[in-house]
Coordinates of C-alpha atoms and ligand atoms in Angstrom, one line a residue:
Chain A
M9 CA -33.0 125.7 -66.0
E10 CA -34.3 125.8 -70.0
S11 CA -31.5 127.5 -70.9
V12 CA -29.1 124.8 -70.6
E13 CA -29.7 122.8 -73.4
K14 CA -29.9 118.8 -72.8
P15 CA -27.3 116.4 -74.2
K16 CA -28.3 114.2 -76.8
V17 CA -28.3 110.7 -75.8
R18 CA -29.0 107.5 -77.5
V19 CA -30.9 105.1 -75.3
V20 CA -31.2 101.2 -76.5
G21 CA -34.8 100.3 -76.2
E22 CA -35.0 97.9 -73.4
E23 CA -36.9 95.6 -75.7
K24 CA -33.7 94.7 -77.6
V25 CA -31.8 93.8 -74.6
K26 CA -34.1 92.1 -72.5
L27 CA -34.1 88.3 -73.2
K28 CA -36.8 85.8 -72.9
K29 CA -36.4 83.4 -70.3
S30 CA -35.9 79.8 -71.7
F31 CA -35.9 76.2 -70.4
V32 CA -34.2 74.8 -73.5
K33 CA -31.2 77.4 -74.1
P34 CA -29.0 76.1 -71.3
W35 CA -28.6 72.9 -73.0
M36 CA -27.0 74.6 -75.8
G37 CA -23.7 74.7 -73.7
I38 CA -23.4 70.9 -74.2
K39 CA -22.2 71.5 -77.7
Y40 CA -18.7 72.1 -76.1
L41 CA -18.7 68.6 -75.0
F42 CA -17.4 67.4 -77.8
K43 CA -15.1 69.9 -79.1
K44 CA -11.4 69.8 -78.4
P45 CA -10.6 71.9 -74.9
V46 CA -8.9 74.9 -74.6
T47 CA -5.8 74.2 -72.7
I48 CA -2.4 73.8 -71.9
K49 CA -1.3 70.8 -70.3
I50 CA 1.7 72.8 -68.6
P51 CA 4.2 69.9 -67.8
F52 CA 4.2 68.4 -71.5
E53 CA 3.4 71.7 -73.6
T54 CA 5.0 75.0 -73.1
I55 CA 4.0 78.6 -73.5
E56 CA 6.0 81.3 -74.8
P57 CA 5.9 84.3 -73.1
A58 CA 5.6 87.5 -75.2
P59 CA 8.8 89.2 -76.3
K60 CA 9.7 91.8 -73.7
Y61 CA 7.5 90.0 -71.1
R62 CA 8.9 91.9 -68.0
G63 CA 10.7 89.2 -65.9
F64 CA 13.6 89.2 -64.0
H65 CA 16.4 92.1 -64.2
T66 CA 19.9 91.6 -65.7
L67 CA 22.7 94.1 -64.8
N68 CA 25.8 94.9 -66.8
W69 CA 28.0 95.6 -64.0
K70 CA 30.7 97.2 -66.5
T71 CA 28.2 99.9 -67.5
C72 CA 26.3 100.7 -64.4
V73 CA 27.3 103.8 -63.1
G74 CA 25.7 103.5 -59.5
C75 CA 23.7 106.6 -59.8
N76 CA 20.6 104.9 -57.7
F77 CA 18.2 106.3 -60.2
C78 CA 16.8 103.0 -60.3
G79 CA 16.6 103.1 -56.6
Q80 CA 14.8 106.3 -56.6
I81 CA 12.0 105.4 -59.1
C82 CA 11.3 101.8 -57.9
P83 CA 7.6 102.3 -56.5
A84 CA 8.3 99.3 -54.1
R85 CA 11.9 100.5 -52.9
A86 CA 12.9 96.9 -53.9
I87 CA 16.4 98.2 -54.8
E88 CA 19.2 98.9 -52.6
M89 CA 22.7 100.1 -53.7
T90 CA 25.3 97.4 -52.8
W91 CA 29.2 97.8 -52.9
I92 CA 30.8 94.9 -54.1
E93 CA 34.1 93.4 -54.3
V94 CA 35.0 91.2 -57.2
D95 CA 38.4 89.1 -57.0
G96 CA 39.6 91.4 -54.0
K97 CA 39.0 94.6 -55.8
M98 CA 35.8 96.6 -55.1
E99 CA 33.9 98.0 -57.9
K100 CA 33.9 101.7 -58.2
R101 CA 30.3 102.1 -58.1
P102 CA 27.3 100.4 -56.1
H103 CA 25.4 98.4 -58.0
P104 CA 21.3 97.6 -57.5
K105 CA 20.3 94.6 -55.7
V106 CA 16.7 93.8 -56.4
D107 CA 14.8 92.1 -53.7
Y108 CA 11.9 90.3 -55.0
G109 CA 9.7 89.8 -52.6
R110 CA 9.4 93.5 -53.1
C111 CA 9.7 94.3 -56.7
T112 CA 6.3 94.5 -58.7
F113 CA 8.3 93.8 -62.0
C114 CA 7.1 97.4 -63.3
Q115 CA 10.5 97.7 -65.0
F116 CA 10.4 101.6 -64.2
C117 CA 14.1 101.1 -63.0
V118 CA 15.0 99.8 -66.5
D119 CA 13.5 102.7 -68.2
V120 CA 15.1 105.3 -66.1
C121 CA 18.6 103.6 -66.2
P122 CA 20.4 106.2 -68.0
T123 CA 23.1 103.7 -69.1
G124 CA 21.1 101.0 -70.1
A125 CA 22.7 98.8 -68.0
L126 CA 19.9 97.5 -66.1
G127 CA 17.7 95.4 -68.4
F128 CA 15.3 92.7 -68.1
T129 CA 14.5 89.1 -69.6
E130 CA 11.3 87.2 -70.3
N131 CA 12.4 84.8 -67.3
Y132 CA 9.5 84.6 -64.7
Y133 CA 9.7 81.4 -62.9
L134 CA 11.0 81.5 -59.4
T135 CA 9.9 78.9 -56.9
T136 CA 11.9 77.8 -53.9
G137 CA 11.0 76.2 -50.4
G138 CA 10.3 78.2 -47.3
L139 CA 13.8 77.9 -45.8
E140 CA 16.1 80.8 -44.9
E141 CA 18.8 79.7 -47.2
D142 CA 16.5 79.0 -50.3
L143 CA 14.6 82.7 -49.7
E144 CA 18.1 84.0 -50.3
L145 CA 17.3 83.5 -54.1
Y146 CA 14.9 86.3 -54.2
D147 CA 17.6 89.2 -53.3
W148 CA 20.2 89.2 -55.7
V149 CA 22.4 91.3 -57.9
P150 CA 21.3 91.0 -61.2
I151 CA 23.8 89.2 -63.5
H152 CA 24.9 90.0 -67.0
P153 CA 22.5 89.8 -70.1
D154 CA 24.8 87.9 -72.1
K155 CA 24.8 85.2 -69.2
V156 CA 21.2 85.1 -68.9
R157 CA 20.9 84.8 -72.5
E158 CA 23.1 81.8 -72.8
I159 CA 21.3 80.1 -69.9
N160 CA 17.7 80.5 -71.8
E161 CA 19.4 79.1 -74.8
K162 CA 20.4 76.2 -72.9
F163 CA 17.4 75.4 -70.8
N164 CA 14.6 77.6 -72.6
D165 CA 12.1 77.0 -69.6
Y166 CA 12.2 81.0 -68.4
R167 CA 13.6 80.0 -64.8
F168 CA 15.4 82.0 -62.8
P169 CA 19.1 81.5 -64.1
V170 CA 20.4 81.3 -60.6
E171 CA 20.0 77.9 -58.6
R172 CA 21.3 78.7 -55.4
I173 CA 22.9 81.7 -53.8
E174 CA 25.3 80.4 -51.2
K175 CA 26.0 83.0 -48.5
K176 CA 29.0 82.8 -46.4
E177 CA 29.9 84.2 -43.0
D178 CA 32.5 86.8 -44.1
G179 CA 29.8 88.2 -46.7
T180 CA 30.7 86.3 -49.7
Y181 CA 27.8 85.4 -52.3
V182 CA 28.5 82.6 -54.4
Y183 CA 25.9 82.4 -57.4
H184 CA 25.5 79.0 -58.3
L185 CA 23.9 79.7 -61.8
R186 CA 22.2 76.8 -63.7
D187 CA 24.5 75.9 -66.2
G188 CA 27.2 74.8 -63.2
D189 CA 29.0 78.2 -63.4
T190 CA 29.7 80.0 -60.3
L191 CA 29.8 83.8 -59.6
E192 CA 31.8 84.6 -56.6
F193 CA 31.6 88.2 -55.0
K194 CA 31.8 90.0 -51.8
I195 CA 29.2 92.6 -50.5
L196 CA 31.0 95.1 -48.5
G197 CA 27.9 97.4 -47.7
Y198 CA 25.0 99.1 -48.6
G199 CA 23.4 102.5 -49.5
L200 CA 24.8 105.4 -51.2
R201 CA 28.1 105.7 -49.1
P202 CA 31.0 103.4 -49.7
P203 CA 31.5 101.0 -46.7
K204 CA 33.7 102.6 -44.1
K205 CA 36.5 99.8 -43.8
P206 CA 38.3 99.9 -47.1
T207 CA 37.9 103.3 -47.9
P208 CA 39.9 103.9 -51.1
A209 CA 40.8 107.6 -51.1
K210 CA 39.1 108.0 -54.8
P211 CA 35.8 106.4 -54.7
A212 CA 35.3 108.1 -51.2
A213 CA 35.4 111.4 -52.6
K214 CA 32.9 110.8 -55.6
P215 CA 29.9 108.8 -54.4
A216 CA 29.6 111.0 -51.4
K217 CA 28.2 113.2 -53.7
A218 CA 25.2 111.4 -53.7
P219 CA 23.9 111.5 -50.3
E220 CA 25.0 115.3 -50.4
K221 CA 22.4 115.8 -53.4
K222 CA 19.8 115.2 -51.0
E223 CA 20.7 117.8 -48.6
T224 CA 21.3 120.5 -51.6
P225 CA 17.3 121.2 -51.9
K226 CA 17.3 122.4 -48.5
P227 CA 19.7 125.5 -48.9
A228 CA 18.0 126.1 -52.2
E229 CA 14.7 125.9 -50.4
K230 CA 15.9 128.5 -48.0
K231 CA 17.3 130.8 -50.2
E232 CA 13.9 130.8 -52.2
E233 CA 11.9 131.1 -48.9
K234 CA 14.4 134.0 -47.8
P235 CA 13.5 136.6 -50.3
A236 CA 9.7 135.8 -50.0
G237 CA 10.2 136.3 -46.5
K238 CA 12.0 139.5 -46.7
V239 CA 9.1 140.6 -49.3
A240 CA 6.7 139.6 -46.8
E241 CA 8.6 141.7 -43.9
K242 CA 8.8 144.4 -46.2
A243 CA 5.2 144.7 -46.7
E244 CA 4.9 144.4 -43.0
E245 CA 7.2 147.2 -42.5
K246 CA 5.0 149.6 -44.3
A247 CA 2.2 148.5 -42.6
Q248 CA 3.4 148.0 -39.4
P249 CA 6.8 148.8 -38.3
E250 CA 6.7 147.8 -34.8
S251 CA 5.7 144.1 -35.7
E252 CA 8.8 143.6 -37.7
K253 CA 11.0 145.3 -35.0
K254 CA 9.6 142.7 -32.6
K255 CA 10.5 140.1 -34.7
E256 CA 14.2 141.0 -34.9
Chain B
M218 CA 12.1 105.6 -34.2
D219 CA 9.2 106.8 -32.1
M220 CA 5.8 108.0 -33.5
N221 CA 6.3 111.6 -32.6
E222 CA 9.5 112.1 -34.6
K223 CA 8.8 114.5 -37.3
P224 CA 7.8 112.7 -40.6
K225 CA 9.7 113.1 -43.6
V226 CA 6.4 114.1 -45.5
E227 CA 6.4 117.5 -43.7
E228 CA 9.3 118.5 -45.2
K229 CA 8.1 118.0 -48.7
V230 CA 5.0 120.1 -47.9
E231 CA 7.4 122.7 -46.8
E232 CA 9.5 122.7 -50.0
Q233 CA 6.3 123.8 -51.9
K234 CA 6.0 127.2 -52.1
P235 CA 2.3 128.1 -51.2
Q236 CA 0.8 127.8 -54.9
E237 CA -1.8 130.4 -55.0
V238 CA -4.0 130.1 -57.6
P239 CA -4.2 133.2 -59.3
E240 CA -7.9 133.6 -58.3
V241 CA -9.6 135.9 -60.9
E242 CA -11.8 138.3 -59.3
A243 CA -14.7 138.0 -61.6
P244 CA -14.1 135.1 -63.7
K245 CA -15.7 135.3 -66.8
L246 CA -18.0 132.2 -67.4
P247 CA -18.1 131.0 -70.8
D248 CA -21.2 130.7 -72.8
T249 CA -21.3 127.2 -72.7
K250 CA -23.6 124.8 -70.8
E251 CA -21.0 124.8 -68.1
G252 CA -20.7 128.5 -67.9
K253 CA -24.5 128.7 -68.0
L254 CA -24.7 126.0 -65.3
V255 CA -22.4 127.8 -62.9
A256 CA -23.9 131.3 -63.5
E257 CA -27.3 129.8 -62.7
L258 CA -25.9 128.2 -59.3
L259 CA -24.1 131.4 -58.4
E260 CA -27.1 133.6 -58.7
K261 CA -28.7 131.5 -56.1
A262 CA -25.6 131.4 -53.9
P263 CA -23.7 134.6 -54.2
Y264 CA -21.7 133.7 -51.1
A265 CA -19.9 131.3 -53.3
E266 CA -17.2 131.3 -56.0
G267 CA -17.5 129.5 -59.3
N268 CA -15.8 128.8 -62.6
V269 CA -15.3 126.6 -65.5
R270 CA -12.3 124.3 -65.4
R271 CA -12.6 123.0 -68.8
E272 CA -15.2 121.6 -71.0
R273 CA -17.6 119.2 -68.1
R274 CA -15.5 120.4 -65.3
V275 CA -16.7 123.0 -63.2
E276 CA -15.2 124.2 -59.8
F277 CA -17.0 125.9 -56.7
K278 CA -15.4 127.6 -53.7
V279 CA -17.7 127.8 -50.9
P280 CA -17.2 129.0 -47.4
A281 CA -17.5 126.0 -44.9
D282 CA -20.1 127.5 -42.9
R283 CA -22.6 127.6 -45.7
I284 CA -21.6 124.4 -47.5
K285 CA -24.7 122.7 -46.9
E286 CA -27.0 125.4 -47.9
F287 CA -24.8 125.4 -51.2
L288 CA -24.9 121.8 -51.7
E289 CA -28.6 121.6 -51.3
L290 CA -28.9 124.2 -54.1
A291 CA -26.7 122.1 -56.0
S292 CA -28.3 118.7 -55.6
E293 CA -31.1 120.2 -58.1
K294 CA -28.7 120.0 -61.0
F295 CA -26.0 117.8 -59.4
E296 CA -28.0 114.5 -58.7
M297 CA -25.0 112.4 -57.9
L298 CA -22.5 112.7 -55.1
I299 CA -19.5 110.8 -56.7
Q300 CA -16.9 111.3 -53.6
I301 CA -15.8 113.6 -50.8
S302 CA -12.2 113.8 -50.9
V303 CA -9.9 115.1 -48.3
V304 CA -6.8 117.3 -48.7
D305 CA -4.4 118.0 -45.8
W306 CA -2.7 121.4 -46.3
L307 CA -0.5 121.0 -43.3
K308 CA 1.3 124.3 -43.7
E309 CA -2.0 126.2 -43.7
G310 CA -3.4 124.2 -41.1
E311 CA -6.5 123.5 -43.0
F312 CA -8.5 120.7 -44.3
E313 CA -9.8 121.0 -47.6
L314 CA -13.1 119.2 -48.3
V315 CA -13.8 118.7 -51.9
Y316 CA -17.3 117.2 -52.7
Q317 CA -17.1 116.1 -56.2
L318 CA -20.7 116.1 -57.9
W319 CA -21.7 114.7 -61.0
S320 CA -24.8 115.9 -63.1
V321 CA -26.4 113.0 -64.9
S322 CA -28.7 115.3 -66.9
E323 CA -25.8 117.5 -67.8
S324 CA -22.9 115.4 -67.7
V325 CA -20.8 118.0 -65.8
H326 CA -18.4 117.2 -62.8
A327 CA -18.2 119.7 -60.4
F328 CA -15.7 120.3 -57.6
V329 CA -17.3 121.9 -54.5
R330 CA -14.3 123.0 -52.4
T331 CA -14.2 124.0 -48.8
R332 CA -11.8 124.8 -46.2
I333 CA -12.0 124.2 -42.4
P334 CA -9.2 124.4 -39.7
R335 CA -7.6 121.4 -39.2
E336 CA -8.0 121.1 -35.3
N337 CA -11.2 120.0 -34.2
A338 CA -12.6 119.9 -37.8
R339 CA -16.3 119.6 -37.8
M340 CA -18.7 119.9 -40.5
P341 CA -22.4 119.3 -41.0
T342 CA -23.3 115.9 -42.7
I343 CA -25.1 115.9 -45.8
M344 CA -26.4 112.5 -45.5
D345 CA -30.0 114.0 -46.0
I346 CA -29.2 115.5 -49.5
W347 CA -27.4 112.5 -50.6
P348 CA -27.7 109.2 -48.6
V349 CA -24.6 108.1 -50.3
A350 CA -22.6 110.5 -48.1
E351 CA -22.7 108.4 -45.0
T352 CA -20.0 106.3 -46.3
Y353 CA -18.0 109.1 -47.6
E354 CA -18.2 110.8 -44.4
R355 CA -17.3 107.9 -42.4
E356 CA -14.4 107.5 -44.6
A357 CA -13.2 111.0 -43.9
H358 CA -13.8 110.6 -40.3
E359 CA -11.6 107.8 -40.0
F360 CA -8.7 108.8 -42.2
F361 CA -8.7 112.4 -41.2
G362 CA -10.7 113.0 -37.9
I363 CA -13.1 115.2 -39.3
V364 CA -16.2 115.0 -37.1
F365 CA -19.4 115.0 -39.3
E366 CA -22.1 116.4 -36.9
G367 CA -25.5 114.1 -37.5
N368 CA -23.9 111.3 -39.0
P369 CA -24.8 108.5 -36.7
R370 CA -22.3 106.0 -38.0
L371 CA -19.1 107.5 -37.4
G372 CA -17.3 104.5 -35.5
P373 CA -14.8 102.0 -36.5
F374 CA -15.0 101.5 -40.2
I375 CA -12.3 100.2 -42.4
L376 CA -8.9 100.3 -40.2
E377 CA -8.2 97.8 -37.5
P378 CA -8.8 98.6 -33.8
R379 CA -5.3 99.4 -33.4
E380 CA -5.1 101.8 -36.3
Y381 CA -8.3 103.6 -35.6
E382 CA -8.3 107.1 -34.0
K383 CA -4.9 107.3 -35.5
H384 CA -5.9 109.3 -38.7
P385 CA -3.2 107.7 -41.0
L386 CA -3.9 109.9 -44.0
R387 CA -3.0 113.0 -42.3
K388 CA 0.0 114.6 -43.4
D389 CA 1.6 114.6 -39.8
F390 CA 1.1 110.8 -39.7
N391 CA 4.6 109.3 -39.5
M392 CA 4.0 106.1 -41.8
I393 CA 7.4 104.7 -41.5
G394 CA 7.7 105.5 -37.5
Y395 CA 4.5 103.8 -37.1
V396 CA 5.4 100.6 -39.1
K397 CA 8.6 100.4 -37.1
T398 CA 6.6 100.4 -34.0
I399 CA 4.7 97.7 -35.2
Y400 CA 6.9 95.3 -37.2
G401 CA 10.3 96.2 -35.4
E402 CA 13.2 98.2 -36.5
D403 CA 13.9 96.5 -39.6
F404 CA 11.2 94.6 -41.2
D405 CA 13.4 93.1 -44.1
R406 CA 14.3 89.4 -44.2
Y407 CA 17.6 90.4 -45.9
D408 CA 20.6 91.9 -44.9
E409 CA 20.4 95.4 -46.1
S410 CA 17.7 97.7 -44.6
K411 CA 15.1 99.0 -47.1
T412 CA 13.3 101.3 -44.6
N413 CA 15.3 104.6 -45.5
Y414 CA 13.5 106.3 -48.2
V415 CA 15.6 108.3 -50.6
I416 CA 13.2 110.2 -52.9
Ligands
SF4_770 S1 10.7 96.2 -61.9 FE1 9.7 97.9 -60.6 S2 9.3 97.3 -58.6 FE2 10.7 96.1 -59.6 S3 12.9 96.9 -59.1 FE3 12.2 97.7 -60.9 S4 11.4 99.6 -60.4 FE4 11.3 98.4 -58.5
SF4_771 S1 20.1 103.4 -62.8 FE1 21.1 102.0 -64.2 S2 23.3 102.9 -64.0 FE2 22.1 104.0 -62.4 S3 22.4 102.5 -60.5 FE3 20.8 101.7 -61.6 S4 21.6 100.0 -62.9 FE4 23.1 101.4 -62.4

């Protein structure tokens, strides 16, 4: 046991950390009675969030290529790919729809986005009532960063840039932005595969690749396993040829 | 989706090739305090395998039937039991129990690994060596269904009654399937369903 040398540690003596109890000392806390209290009177004062404070997302619909990287990395599974129709024309690629009921604001999705289409702003205020139509606000396809910036410059209160999301029967969503503008589009479907009905030939072929990707590991894995299995079988063959025959 | 459907996790397990750590037959123990510590212990317990991972991290492999004996020996040097963690190797059909020990006097962290079959997993309790093992064993019992013989409190612990005896951390527990039986097919408020996992 002596062979193992003891690690050298410094121990602070107990007499240095142990305080003497006192009847007087608690009263020294009274000195803060006459100092300016440290507080922010929120409705009257504002606080600036730090630059790059992780808030709501922005999405450039033009540069998003619908790769679903953001949906794959999201730890909360808050992103669902959405097929969108703007002005009667379906977007070629799906766009992410972020559910703030699930989102943890980790911004992994922003880091992983290969085109930089997904970004985030410092906006963090979002409060609604409990009605179903109010709660629609928590699930949106993020809007263009320039628009958000514009709204921020106008109000500068770090609120969610959309005031109300109106959902119509036929899948049309109207985003009523805070500055009075509206953004109207139709959601045709969800997921990586383009929705069935209006299948234009071209987008149907391309995004279909993505779901297939999931299946590709399986054949690859089989290939990997086969040689291994063969090796094992060969080894078995040498040892016990009968067992090999039984298998076949 | 019902509970008996094959969980997706299982596929993942099978994807991994059995990564056999190349076992060095006679691991040369370095001439450090860790090396000496391991050598000392192995001298008394020749049935175990031990090696030094890195500075202040040592590792032992012990057959399951001698684990108690070994831990009793180890407790001379490793005064503290930090955790009992369980790994479920579904493909091999084994639970790997990792007893994590900490030596207060030497500042060395030790993993003591042992493997037991998955069916009817039984282990002797080590409560008499480290009393704190009672809690860790209860946890391992509840989440993996390992029975620690001699532990008097292997009853309901953390999980709710409806989850008890389901052993949710086992690899063959179908999480999404179970959640769907509790909360219904689609537990999302919005139009889209976020219940299919793509990773
Ligand atoms: S911020 Fe994090 S949790 Fe939120 S959508 Fe992005 S990846 Fe998901
Ligand atoms: S990672 Fe970026 S480009 Fe890919 S789908 Fe998400 S937002 Fe679009």
